[in-house]
Amino acid sequence: MASVAPYLIRAYHQWMEDSSLTPHILVDCSKEGTIVPKPYIQQGKIVLNISTNASSNLTIGNQELSFKARFNNKSQEIHVPIDAVLSIYAGENGEGMFFENDGNPKDPKPTNKPNLTLLD
């Protein structure tokens, strides 16, 4: 089953933009495939402004979020795996959502079988 996270990220992003708020994401930089400017990483994480005013060519796919942004007057390509996004929130008021990204896929199968009895 596909993760619901990219759908929620897209929905929150659109809601924030429609509400004239500034969408930010908190990214776990230790996840494989994360490409962000290293000088701005603090304690293994980075906050990125993903508003249309701060980014260009923003794509929020089901596996990755990518865009171009300027850091220290240099354009850089940013690539963030969806499972590296820890939260999306509005910079103005903190409204948003946290995601549980512990790296362990959840097993949809129950570990205990139910004890059923057939009745006539």
PDB file of C-alpha atoms in Angstrom:
ATOM      1  CA  MET A   1       0.000   0.000   0.000  1.00  0.00           C
ATOM      2  CA  ALA A   2       1.300   3.465  -0.881  1.00  0.00           C
ATOM      3  CA  SER A   3       2.237   5.868   1.888  1.00  0.00           C
ATOM      4  CA  VAL A   4      -0.279   8.597   2.686  1.00  0.00           C
ATOM      5  CA  ALA A   5       2.543  11.066   3.510  1.00  0.00           C
ATOM      6  CA  PRO A   6       3.071  12.540  -0.008  1.00  0.00           C
ATOM      7  CA  TYR A   7      -0.676  13.143  -0.349  1.00  0.00           C
ATOM      8  CA  LEU A   8      -0.792  14.931   3.003  1.00  0.00           C
ATOM      9  CA  ILE A   9       2.304  16.979   2.161  1.00  0.00           C
ATOM     10  CA  ARG A  10       0.698  18.105  -1.120  1.00  0.00           C
ATOM     11  CA  ALA A  11      -2.588  18.923   0.640  1.00  0.00           C
ATOM     12  CA  TYR A  12      -0.946  20.899   3.457  1.00  0.00           C
ATOM     13  CA  HIS A  13       1.278  22.721   0.959  1.00  0.00           C
ATOM     14  CA  GLN A  14      -1.732  23.788  -1.121  1.00  0.00           C
ATOM     15  CA  TRP A  15      -3.752  24.773   1.964  1.00  0.00           C
ATOM     16  CA  MET A  16      -0.874  26.919   3.287  1.00  0.00           C
ATOM     17  CA  GLU A  17      -0.303  28.615  -0.058  1.00  0.00           C
ATOM     18  CA  ASP A  18      -4.051  29.276  -0.432  1.00  0.00           C
ATOM     19  CA  SER A  19      -4.061  30.743   3.100  1.00  0.00           C
ATOM     20  CA  SER A  20      -1.071  33.028   2.373  1.00  0.00           C
ATOM     21  CA  LEU A  21       1.097  31.059   4.800  1.00  0.00           C
ATOM     22  CA  THR A  22       4.683  29.904   4.202  1.00  0.00           C
ATOM     23  CA  PRO A  23       5.089  26.113   4.037  1.00  0.00           C
ATOM     24  CA  HIS A  24       8.244  24.705   5.601  1.00  0.00           C
ATOM     25  CA  ILE A  25       9.425  21.120   5.898  1.00  0.00           C
ATOM     26  CA  LEU A  26      11.694  19.620   8.528  1.00  0.00           C
ATOM     27  CA  VAL A  27      13.980  17.038   6.918  1.00  0.00           C
ATOM     28  CA  ASP A  28      15.982  14.176   8.412  1.00  0.00           C
ATOM     29  CA  CYS A  29      19.254  14.539   6.509  1.00  0.00           C
ATOM     30  CA  SER A  30      20.484  11.067   7.460  1.00  0.00           C
ATOM     31  CA  LYS A  31      18.065   9.385   5.041  1.00  0.00           C
ATOM     32  CA  GLU A  32      19.694   7.992   1.913  1.00  0.00           C
ATOM     33  CA  GLY A  33      19.086  10.106  -1.192  1.00  0.00           C
ATOM     34  CA  THR A  34      18.706  13.392   0.689  1.00  0.00           C
ATOM     35  CA  ILE A  35      20.498  16.179  -1.194  1.00  0.00           C
ATOM     36  CA  VAL A  36      20.460  19.489   0.660  1.00  0.00           C
ATOM     37  CA  PRO A  37      23.088  22.193   1.267  1.00  0.00           C
ATOM     38  CA  LYS A  38      25.349  20.768   3.972  1.00  0.00           C
ATOM     39  CA  PRO A  39      26.281  24.094   5.644  1.00  0.00           C
ATOM     40  CA  TYR A  40      22.648  24.567   6.693  1.00  0.00           C
ATOM     41  CA  ILE A  41      22.228  21.177   8.382  1.00  0.00           C
ATOM     42  CA  GLN A  42      21.929  21.389  12.166  1.00  0.00           C
ATOM     43  CA  GLN A  43      21.868  18.297  14.373  1.00  0.00           C
ATOM     44  CA  GLY A  44      21.221  16.122  11.324  1.00  0.00           C
ATOM     45  CA  LYS A  45      18.162  18.093  10.230  1.00  0.00           C
ATOM     46  CA  ILE A  46      17.337  21.035   7.993  1.00  0.00           C
ATOM     47  CA  VAL A  47      14.295  23.287   7.644  1.00  0.00           C
ATOM     48  CA  LEU A  48      13.401  24.155   4.053  1.00  0.00           C
ATOM     49  CA  ASN A  49      10.989  26.826   2.836  1.00  0.00           C
ATOM     50  CA  ILE A  50       8.977  25.196   0.037  1.00  0.00           C
ATOM     51  CA  SER A  51       6.767  28.172  -0.809  1.00  0.00           C
ATOM     52  CA  THR A  52       6.420  29.161  -4.456  1.00  0.00           C
ATOM     53  CA  ASN A  53       8.267  32.399  -3.619  1.00  0.00           C
ATOM     54  CA  ALA A  54      11.311  30.542  -2.280  1.00  0.00           C
ATOM     55  CA  SER A  55      11.479  27.544  -4.608  1.00  0.00           C
ATOM     56  CA  SER A  56      11.111  26.802  -8.278  1.00  0.00           C
ATOM     57  CA  ASN A  57      10.057  23.630 -10.087  1.00  0.00           C
ATOM     58  CA  LEU A  58       8.665  22.149  -6.871  1.00  0.00           C
ATOM     59  CA  THR A  59       7.604  18.555  -7.393  1.00  0.00           C
ATOM     60  CA  ILE A  60       6.032  16.570  -4.582  1.00  0.00           C
ATOM     61  CA  GLY A  61       6.016  13.031  -5.903  1.00  0.00           C
ATOM     62  CA  ASN A  62       5.090   9.837  -4.121  1.00  0.00           C
ATOM     63  CA  GLN A  63       8.746   8.929  -3.492  1.00  0.00           C
ATOM     64  CA  GLU A  64      10.603  12.248  -3.509  1.00  0.00           C
ATOM     65  CA  LEU A  65      10.175  15.973  -3.093  1.00  0.00           C
ATOM     66  CA  SER A  66      12.458  18.098  -5.288  1.00  0.00           C
ATOM     67  CA  PHE A  67      12.931  21.744  -6.217  1.00  0.00           C
ATOM     68  CA  LYS A  68      15.501  24.440  -6.928  1.00  0.00           C
ATOM     69  CA  ALA A  69      16.299  27.095  -4.343  1.00  0.00           C
ATOM     70  CA  ARG A  70      18.907  29.736  -3.696  1.00  0.00           C
ATOM     71  CA  PHE A  71      21.300  29.407  -0.785  1.00  0.00           C
ATOM     72  CA  ASN A  72      23.909  32.135  -0.310  1.00  0.00           C
ATOM     73  CA  ASN A  73      22.970  33.465  -3.784  1.00  0.00           C
ATOM     74  CA  LYS A  74      23.689  30.104  -5.442  1.00  0.00           C
ATOM     75  CA  SER A  75      20.981  28.040  -7.101  1.00  0.00           C
ATOM     76  CA  GLN A  76      20.916  24.463  -5.829  1.00  0.00           C
ATOM     77  CA  GLU A  77      18.922  21.343  -6.624  1.00  0.00           C
ATOM     78  CA  ILE A  78      17.220  19.893  -3.564  1.00  0.00           C
ATOM     79  CA  HIS A  79      16.095  16.255  -3.383  1.00  0.00           C
ATOM     80  CA  VAL A  80      14.303  14.881  -0.331  1.00  0.00           C
ATOM     81  CA  PRO A  81      12.926  11.346  -0.105  1.00  0.00           C
ATOM     82  CA  ILE A  82       9.360  11.489   1.220  1.00  0.00           C
ATOM     83  CA  ASP A  83      10.315   9.291   4.173  1.00  0.00           C
ATOM     84  CA  ALA A  84      12.884  11.937   5.192  1.00  0.00           C
ATOM     85  CA  VAL A  85      10.168  14.584   5.679  1.00  0.00           C
ATOM     86  CA  LEU A  86       9.537  14.745   9.428  1.00  0.00           C
ATOM     87  CA  SER A  87       6.952  17.536   9.314  1.00  0.00           C
ATOM     88  CA  ILE A  88       5.311  20.205   7.198  1.00  0.00           C
ATOM     89  CA  TYR A  89       4.208  23.373   8.936  1.00  0.00           C
ATOM     90  CA  ALA A  90       3.373  27.025   8.358  1.00  0.00           C
ATOM     91  CA  GLY A  91       6.229  29.318   9.346  1.00  0.00           C
ATOM     92  CA  GLU A  92       3.841  31.972  10.626  1.00  0.00           C
ATOM     93  CA  ASN A  93       1.911  29.901  13.180  1.00  0.00           C
ATOM     94  CA  GLY A  94       3.394  26.380  13.292  1.00  0.00           C
ATOM     95  CA  GLU A  95       0.168  24.801  12.013  1.00  0.00           C
ATOM     96  CA  GLY A  96       0.909  21.555  10.218  1.00  0.00           C
ATOM     97  CA  MET A  97       1.609  17.876  10.647  1.00  0.00           C
ATOM     98  CA  PHE A  98       4.336  15.581  11.965  1.00  0.00           C
ATOM     99  CA  PHE A  99       5.083  12.261  10.303  1.00  0.00           C
ATOM    100  CA  GLU A 100       6.297   9.072  11.964  1.00  0.00           C
ATOM    101  CA  ASN A 101       9.305   8.020   9.902  1.00  0.00           C
ATOM    102  CA  ASP A 102      11.059   5.428  11.989  1.00  0.00           C
ATOM    103  CA  GLY A 103      12.321   3.534   8.949  1.00  0.00           C
ATOM    104  CA  ASN A 104      10.550   0.321   9.924  1.00  0.00           C
ATOM    105  CA  PRO A 105       7.867  -0.675   7.466  1.00  0.00           C
ATOM    106  CA  LYS A 106       4.648  -1.584   9.203  1.00  0.00           C
ATOM    107  CA  ASP A 107       3.464  -5.164   8.693  1.00  0.00           C
ATOM    108  CA  PRO A 108      -0.205  -5.014   7.705  1.00  0.00           C
ATOM    109  CA  LYS A 109      -0.723  -8.648   8.739  1.00  0.00           C
ATOM    110  CA  PRO A 110      -1.769  -9.274  12.339  1.00  0.00           C
ATOM    111  CA  THR A 111       0.734 -11.275  14.344  1.00  0.00           C
ATOM    112  CA  ASN A 112      -1.973 -13.102  16.326  1.00  0.00           C
ATOM    113  CA  LYS A 113      -4.650 -15.072  14.532  1.00  0.00           C
ATOM    114  CA  PRO A 114      -8.162 -14.560  15.838  1.00  0.00           C
ATOM    115  CA  ASN A 115      -9.765 -17.434  17.663  1.00  0.00           C
ATOM    116  CA  LEU A 116     -13.058 -17.985  15.825  1.00  0.00           C
ATOM    117  CA  THR A 117     -15.778 -20.502  16.441  1.00  0.00           C
ATOM    118  CA  LEU A 118     -18.254 -21.518  13.773  1.00  0.00           C
ATOM    119  CA  LEU A 119     -21.883 -21.273  14.928  1.00  0.00           C
ATOM    120  CA  ASP A 120     -24.905 -22.941  13.270  1.00  0.00           C
TER     121      ASP A 120
END
